[in-house]
Amino acid sequence: MSDIVGSIWWMVVALGVLVTFHEFGHYWVARRCGVKVLRFSVGFGKPLWSRRNRNGTEFAIAAIPLGGYVKMLDEAEGDVASSDLPQAFNRKPVLQRIAIVAAGPIANLVLCVALLWAMFVIGRQDYSATVGHAQGLAAQGGFQPGDRIDAIDGQSVSTWGDALQAMTLAAMDRRDVQFEVTDGLGNQRHRGLALSALPEGFDQENVAGIAGFAWRHQMLPAVVEETAPGSPASRVLKPGDQVTALDGDPVRSFGDLSPLVQKLGAKGGVAMIEVTRGDERLALNIKPQWTRDPESGREYWTVGIKPPQQAAPAAYDAEQQFGPLAAIPMAFRETGKLTSSSLGMIRRMLTGQASVKNISGPLTIAQVANATAKRGPDWFLYFMALLSLSLAIINLLPIPVLDGGHLLYYLIELVKGSPLSERAMATGQYVGLAMLASLMGLAFYNDILRLVT
């Protein structure tokens, strides 16, 4: 229940801020152009609060917090007194109307840069793109546990999120990529990943996993929580011991133990298991025993260390923090990177390279809002920046009823020298509404499918 309430609350907070900035962009430029604004509303439906300023604009907060609008004086909206005609939106030159409509998405773009600047000043805590385990295509490409990815196809990688995004986009393009990594010994290496070999219809939300990567921060630590009674481990290990090596082979995570135990059992004899116990480093003798699972009948070597039921989150090992001045170019750079990625994703969905499953609706947005709020202000600022940028891009799409659709009308008017006919604009509105309804329906469907699965 707390997650549901938190999701709703943080989504309302995020959308409230973003919509307010978006509509303020329209409002501010409209007032600079001499247009009379009748209402500035955050939300739709019946106003819960409102007040009127000296210019006659009603500012309102409405009951349905999923958007907002700025209502301007316009002859298309109703009769306008002759004395007010100079303040009507439709009487303004086409370039001013273009500026007023474009101001909303531009305000969201400016807000994106400001939010990213604040995030970099605070410092975003994250995980490095360090490999914990490699198999399949990753192992074929030469990746080893402990490799830290520094760059992919010449583009620098600061976090595992950067690596995931670069790999996902390359996989959609069926393109092989080259990696620059620092191995566990600090040496610079080059690795390759044949993403073109991924199977048809692969899960685009799990490219790294399908390619054989497991990240170090996702691996269960090799900490002894419990040992099986009468097992070899019960005689030499204690709860809290962290296994660091077995028979000379390093152990970086709990997943490393099983194959090493099988290897040691096949070899036969006693070996050293190295552990950290408090401030001590110990080397203890251990010998695997042959075991048969009574339920499955499977036989295997074991030392009797039970995996932890629930591990604490790994400590962050990467931070992006800059001073107030240094954060300015970083914010612009990150905005450019996110914009390029978002536009590239739209292009890939239009060409069929990317699955439409990547489209998310309000349910997913609410869940992510709650999750990022729990991670801290740095992550919530990043989420809001990304959402603000998405709002700007979506509104600029040339779909009637969106800002981009109106801009398309005005650009046509600018070229042909006269406005489109009312019939043509009405037809466009119906088409736009149908397209928007289809897009929202697909987003809701994807949200529900994610919840069910």
CSV table of C-alpha atoms in Angstrom, one decimal, residues 18-294:
chain,number,residue,atom,x,y,z
A,18,LEU,CA,6.9,19.8,-15.3
A,19,VAL,CA,3.5,20.9,-16.4
A,20,THR,CA,3.8,24.2,-14.5
A,21,PHE,CA,7.0,25.0,-16.3
A,22,HIS,CA,5.6,24.0,-19.6
A,23,GLU,CA,2.5,26.1,-19.3
A,24,PHE,CA,4.5,29.0,-17.9
A,25,GLY,CA,6.6,29.0,-21.1
A,26,HIS,CA,3.4,29.5,-23.1
A,27,TYR,CA,2.1,32.1,-20.7
A,28,TRP,CA,5.3,34.2,-20.4
A,29,VAL,CA,5.8,34.5,-24.1
A,30,ALA,CA,2.1,35.1,-24.8
A,31,ARG,CA,2.2,38.0,-22.3
A,32,ARG,CA,5.4,39.4,-23.9
A,33,CYS,CA,3.6,39.3,-27.3
A,34,GLY,CA,0.6,41.2,-25.9
A,35,VAL,CA,-1.9,38.2,-25.9
A,36,LYS,CA,-4.5,38.2,-23.1
A,37,VAL,CA,-4.4,35.0,-21.1
A,38,LEU,CA,-7.8,34.0,-19.6
A,39,ARG,CA,-6.7,31.0,-17.5
A,40,PHE,CA,-3.5,29.3,-16.4
A,41,SER,CA,-4.5,25.8,-15.1
A,42,VAL,CA,-2.3,23.1,-13.7
A,43,GLY,CA,-4.5,20.0,-14.0
A,44,PHE,CA,-7.9,19.4,-15.7
A,45,GLY,CA,-11.5,19.5,-14.4
A,46,LYS,CA,-13.0,21.5,-11.6
A,47,PRO,CA,-10.6,23.9,-9.9
A,48,LEU,CA,-9.6,23.1,-6.4
A,49,TRP,CA,-8.0,26.6,-5.9
A,50,SER,CA,-8.0,29.7,-8.1
A,51,ARG,CA,-7.2,33.4,-8.0
A,52,ARG,CA,-7.2,36.2,-10.5
A,53,ASN,CA,-4.3,38.7,-11.1
A,54,ARG,CA,-4.6,42.3,-12.1
A,55,ASN,CA,-4.4,41.4,-15.8
A,56,GLY,CA,-7.6,39.3,-15.5
A,57,THR,CA,-5.8,35.9,-15.8
A,58,GLU,CA,-7.2,33.2,-13.6
A,59,PHE,CA,-4.6,30.9,-12.0
A,60,ALA,CA,-6.0,27.5,-11.0
A,61,ILE,CA,-5.1,24.1,-9.7
A,62,ALA,CA,-7.6,21.5,-10.9
A,63,ALA,CA,-8.6,18.1,-9.6
A,64,ILE,CA,-7.1,15.9,-12.3
A,65,PRO,CA,-3.3,16.4,-12.1
A,66,LEU,CA,-2.3,14.8,-15.4
A,67,GLY,CA,-1.6,17.9,-17.5
A,68,GLY,CA,-2.5,21.5,-17.7
A,69,TYR,CA,-3.3,24.3,-20.2
A,70,VAL,CA,-3.1,28.0,-20.9
A,71,LYS,CA,-6.4,29.5,-22.3
A,72,MET,CA,-5.8,32.6,-24.4
A,73,LEU,CA,-8.2,35.1,-25.9
A,74,ASP,CA,-9.0,33.7,-29.3
A,75,GLU,CA,-11.8,34.3,-31.8
A,76,ALA,CA,-11.8,30.5,-32.6
A,77,GLU,CA,-12.8,29.9,-28.9
A,78,GLY,CA,-15.7,32.4,-28.9
A,79,ASP,CA,-16.8,36.0,-29.4
A,80,VAL,CA,-14.2,38.6,-28.6
A,81,ALA,CA,-15.1,42.2,-27.9
A,82,SER,CA,-13.8,44.7,-30.5
A,83,SER,CA,-11.8,46.5,-27.9
A,84,ASP,CA,-10.0,43.2,-27.1
A,85,LEU,CA,-9.2,42.1,-30.6
A,86,PRO,CA,-5.6,43.4,-30.6
A,87,GLN,CA,-5.0,41.0,-27.6
A,88,ALA,CA,-6.5,38.0,-29.4
A,89,PHE,CA,-4.0,35.1,-30.1
A,90,ASN,CA,-5.3,34.6,-33.6
A,91,ARG,CA,-4.8,38.3,-34.5
A,92,LYS,CA,-1.0,38.0,-33.8
A,93,PRO,CA,1.6,37.6,-36.6
A,94,VAL,CA,2.4,34.0,-37.4
A,95,LEU,CA,5.9,34.3,-36.1
A,96,GLN,CA,4.6,35.4,-32.7
A,97,ARG,CA,2.1,32.5,-32.6
A,98,ILE,CA,5.0,30.1,-33.4
A,99,ALA,CA,7.0,31.6,-30.6
A,100,ILE,CA,4.1,31.2,-28.1
A,101,VAL,CA,3.5,27.6,-29.0
A,102,ALA,CA,7.1,26.6,-29.1
A,103,ALA,CA,7.7,28.2,-25.7
A,104,GLY,CA,6.2,25.3,-23.8
A,105,PRO,CA,8.6,22.6,-25.1
A,106,ILE,CA,11.5,25.0,-24.8
A,107,ALA,CA,10.7,25.7,-21.2
A,108,ASN,CA,10.8,21.9,-20.6
A,109,LEU,CA,14.1,21.7,-22.3
A,110,VAL,CA,15.5,24.5,-20.2
A,111,LEU,CA,14.1,22.8,-17.1
A,112,CYS,CA,15.9,19.6,-18.1
A,113,VAL,CA,19.2,21.4,-18.2
A,114,ALA,CA,18.6,23.0,-14.8
A,115,LEU,CA,17.6,19.7,-13.2
A,116,LEU,CA,20.7,18.0,-14.5
A,117,TRP,CA,22.8,20.9,-13.3
A,118,ALA,CA,21.4,20.5,-9.8
A,119,MET,CA,21.9,16.7,-10.0
A,120,PHE,CA,25.6,17.1,-10.9
A,121,VAL,CA,26.1,19.7,-8.2
A,122,ILE,CA,24.6,17.4,-5.5
A,123,GLY,CA,26.4,14.4,-7.0
A,124,ARG,CA,24.7,11.3,-8.5
A,125,GLN,CA,25.7,8.1,-6.8
A,126,ASP,CA,25.7,5.1,-9.1
A,127,TYR,CA,27.5,1.8,-10.0
A,128,SER,CA,30.4,1.5,-12.3
A,129,ALA,CA,30.1,-0.7,-15.4
A,130,THR,CA,32.2,-3.5,-13.8
A,131,VAL,CA,31.7,-7.1,-15.0
A,132,GLY,CA,30.9,-9.6,-12.3
A,133,HIS,CA,30.5,-12.6,-14.5
A,134,ALA,CA,30.8,-13.2,-18.2
A,135,GLN,CA,29.4,-16.0,-20.4
A,136,GLY,CA,28.1,-16.5,-23.9
A,137,LEU,CA,28.8,-13.7,-26.2
A,138,ALA,CA,30.5,-11.7,-23.4
A,139,ALA,CA,33.0,-14.6,-22.7
A,140,GLN,CA,33.6,-15.1,-26.4
A,141,GLY,CA,34.5,-11.4,-26.6
A,142,GLY,CA,37.2,-11.9,-24.0
A,143,PHE,CA,35.4,-10.2,-21.0
A,144,GLN,CA,36.7,-11.3,-17.6
A,145,PRO,CA,35.2,-10.8,-14.1
A,146,GLY,CA,36.6,-7.5,-12.8
A,147,ASP,CA,36.7,-5.7,-16.2
A,148,ARG,CA,35.5,-2.1,-15.9
A,149,ILE,CA,34.1,-0.7,-19.1
A,150,ASP,CA,35.6,2.7,-19.8
A,151,ALA,CA,34.2,3.4,-23.4
A,152,ILE,CA,32.0,1.8,-26.0
A,153,ASP,CA,32.8,2.6,-29.7
A,154,GLY,CA,34.8,5.6,-28.5
A,155,GLN,CA,32.1,7.0,-26.3
A,156,SER,CA,33.1,7.3,-22.6
A,157,VAL,CA,31.1,5.2,-20.1
A,158,SER,CA,30.8,6.5,-16.5
A,159,THR,CA,28.2,4.1,-15.1
A,160,TRP,CA,26.6,0.8,-15.8
A,161,GLY,CA,23.5,2.7,-17.1
A,162,ASP,CA,25.6,4.3,-19.8
A,163,ALA,CA,26.9,0.8,-20.8
A,164,LEU,CA,23.4,-0.6,-20.9
A,165,GLN,CA,22.1,2.2,-23.1
A,166,ALA,CA,25.0,2.0,-25.5
A,167,MET,CA,24.7,-1.8,-25.8
A,168,THR,CA,20.9,-1.7,-26.2
A,169,LEU,CA,20.9,0.8,-29.0
A,170,ALA,CA,23.7,-1.1,-30.8
A,171,ALA,CA,21.8,-4.4,-30.4
A,172,MET,CA,18.7,-2.8,-32.0
A,173,ASP,CA,20.9,-1.8,-34.9
A,174,ARG,CA,22.3,-5.3,-35.1
A,175,ARG,CA,25.7,-3.8,-34.8
A,176,ASP,CA,28.9,-5.2,-33.2
A,177,VAL,CA,30.7,-2.9,-30.8
A,178,GLN,CA,34.2,-2.4,-29.5
A,179,PHE,CA,35.0,-1.8,-25.8
A,180,GLU,CA,37.8,-0.2,-23.9
A,181,VAL,CA,38.1,-1.7,-20.4
A,182,THR,CA,40.4,-1.7,-17.4
A,183,ASP,CA,40.9,-5.2,-16.2
A,184,GLY,CA,41.2,-6.4,-12.6
A,185,LEU,CA,44.9,-5.7,-12.6
A,186,GLY,CA,44.6,-2.1,-13.8
A,187,ASN,CA,45.7,-2.8,-17.4
A,188,GLN,CA,44.0,-1.2,-20.4
A,189,ARG,CA,42.4,-3.8,-22.7
A,190,HIS,CA,40.2,-3.9,-25.8
A,191,ARG,CA,37.2,-6.3,-26.0
A,192,GLY,CA,34.6,-7.0,-28.7
A,193,LEU,CA,31.0,-7.9,-28.5
A,194,ALA,CA,29.2,-9.5,-31.5
A,195,LEU,CA,25.7,-8.1,-30.8
A,196,SER,CA,24.8,-8.9,-34.4
A,197,ALA,CA,24.7,-12.6,-33.3
A,198,LEU,CA,21.8,-12.0,-30.9
A,199,PRO,CA,18.8,-14.2,-31.8
A,200,GLU,CA,15.9,-12.6,-33.7
A,201,GLY,CA,13.2,-11.2,-31.4
A,202,PHE,CA,15.5,-10.9,-28.4
A,203,ASP,CA,14.3,-9.1,-25.3
A,204,GLN,CA,15.4,-5.5,-25.8
A,205,GLU,CA,15.0,-4.7,-22.1
A,206,ASN,CA,17.6,-7.3,-21.2
A,207,VAL,CA,20.4,-7.0,-23.8
A,208,ALA,CA,23.3,-7.2,-21.3
A,209,GLY,CA,21.8,-10.4,-19.7
A,210,ILE,CA,21.3,-12.1,-23.0
A,211,ALA,CA,24.8,-11.2,-24.1
A,212,GLY,CA,26.1,-12.9,-21.0
A,213,PHE,CA,26.9,-10.0,-18.7
A,214,ALA,CA,26.2,-10.0,-14.9
A,215,TRP,CA,27.3,-6.8,-13.3
A,216,ARG,CA,29.5,-6.9,-10.2
A,217,HIS,CA,27.1,-4.9,-8.0
A,218,GLN,CA,24.3,-7.3,-8.8
A,219,MET,CA,26.2,-10.4,-7.7
A,220,LEU,CA,25.5,-11.9,-4.3
A,221,PRO,CA,28.6,-11.5,-2.1
A,222,ALA,CA,30.3,-14.8,-1.1
A,223,VAL,CA,29.4,-14.3,2.6
A,224,VAL,CA,28.6,-17.3,4.7
A,225,GLU,CA,25.2,-16.8,6.2
A,226,GLU,CA,24.6,-20.4,7.1
A,227,THR,CA,26.2,-23.8,6.6
A,228,ALA,CA,24.5,-27.2,6.2
A,229,PRO,CA,24.8,-29.3,9.4
A,230,GLY,CA,27.6,-31.9,9.2
A,231,SER,CA,29.0,-30.4,6.0
A,232,PRO,CA,32.7,-29.7,5.4
A,233,ALA,CA,32.0,-25.9,5.7
A,234,SER,CA,30.3,-26.4,9.1
A,235,ARG,CA,33.5,-27.6,10.5
A,236,VAL,CA,35.8,-24.7,9.4
A,237,LEU,CA,33.6,-21.7,8.6
A,238,LYS,CA,31.5,-19.3,10.7
A,239,PRO,CA,28.6,-17.1,9.8
A,240,GLY,CA,29.9,-13.7,8.6
A,241,ASP,CA,33.0,-15.2,6.9
A,242,GLN,CA,33.6,-13.8,3.4
A,243,VAL,CA,35.2,-16.3,1.0
A,244,THR,CA,37.9,-14.6,-1.1
A,245,ALA,CA,39.5,-17.7,-2.8
A,246,LEU,CA,39.2,-21.4,-3.2
A,247,ASP,CA,42.2,-23.5,-4.1
A,248,GLY,CA,44.0,-20.4,-5.4
A,249,ASP,CA,41.1,-19.2,-7.6
A,250,PRO,CA,39.6,-15.8,-6.7
A,251,VAL,CA,36.0,-15.7,-5.5
A,252,ARG,CA,34.3,-12.4,-6.2
A,253,SER,CA,30.7,-13.5,-5.7
A,254,PHE,CA,28.6,-16.3,-4.5
A,255,GLY,CA,28.1,-17.4,-8.0
A,256,ASP,CA,31.8,-18.2,-8.4
A,257,LEU,CA,31.7,-20.9,-5.7
A,258,SER,CA,29.7,-23.7,-7.3
A,259,PRO,CA,31.9,-24.1,-10.4
A,260,LEU,CA,35.0,-23.9,-8.3
A,261,VAL,CA,33.7,-26.5,-5.9
A,262,GLN,CA,32.9,-28.9,-8.8
A,263,LYS,CA,36.4,-28.3,-10.2
A,264,LEU,CA,37.9,-29.0,-6.8
A,265,GLY,CA,35.8,-32.1,-6.2
A,266,ALA,CA,36.7,-33.6,-9.6
A,267,LYS,CA,40.4,-32.9,-8.8
A,268,GLY,CA,40.1,-34.6,-5.5
A,269,GLY,CA,41.9,-34.0,-2.2
A,270,VAL,CA,42.0,-31.2,0.3
A,271,ALA,CA,42.4,-27.5,-0.7
A,272,MET,CA,42.6,-24.1,0.9
A,273,ILE,CA,39.6,-21.9,1.3
A,274,GLU,CA,40.6,-18.3,2.0
A,275,VAL,CA,38.2,-16.1,4.0
A,276,THR,CA,38.1,-12.8,5.7
A,277,ARG,CA,36.8,-13.0,9.3
A,278,GLY,CA,36.5,-9.6,10.9
A,279,ASP,CA,40.0,-8.1,10.6
A,280,GLU,CA,41.7,-11.4,10.0
A,281,ARG,CA,42.5,-13.2,6.8
A,282,LEU,CA,42.5,-17.0,7.2
A,283,ALA,CA,43.5,-19.9,5.0
A,284,LEU,CA,41.6,-23.1,6.1
A,285,ASN,CA,41.6,-26.7,4.8
A,286,ILE,CA,38.4,-28.0,3.2
A,287,LYS,CA,37.4,-31.0,1.1
A,288,PRO,CA,34.2,-31.2,-0.9
A,289,GLN,CA,31.8,-34.1,-0.4
A,290,TRP,CA,29.7,-35.9,-3.0
A,291,THR,CA,26.0,-35.2,-2.4
A,292,ARG,CA,22.7,-36.4,-4.0
A,293,ASP,CA,19.7,-34.1,-4.0
A,294,PRO,CA,16.8,-36.2,-2.6
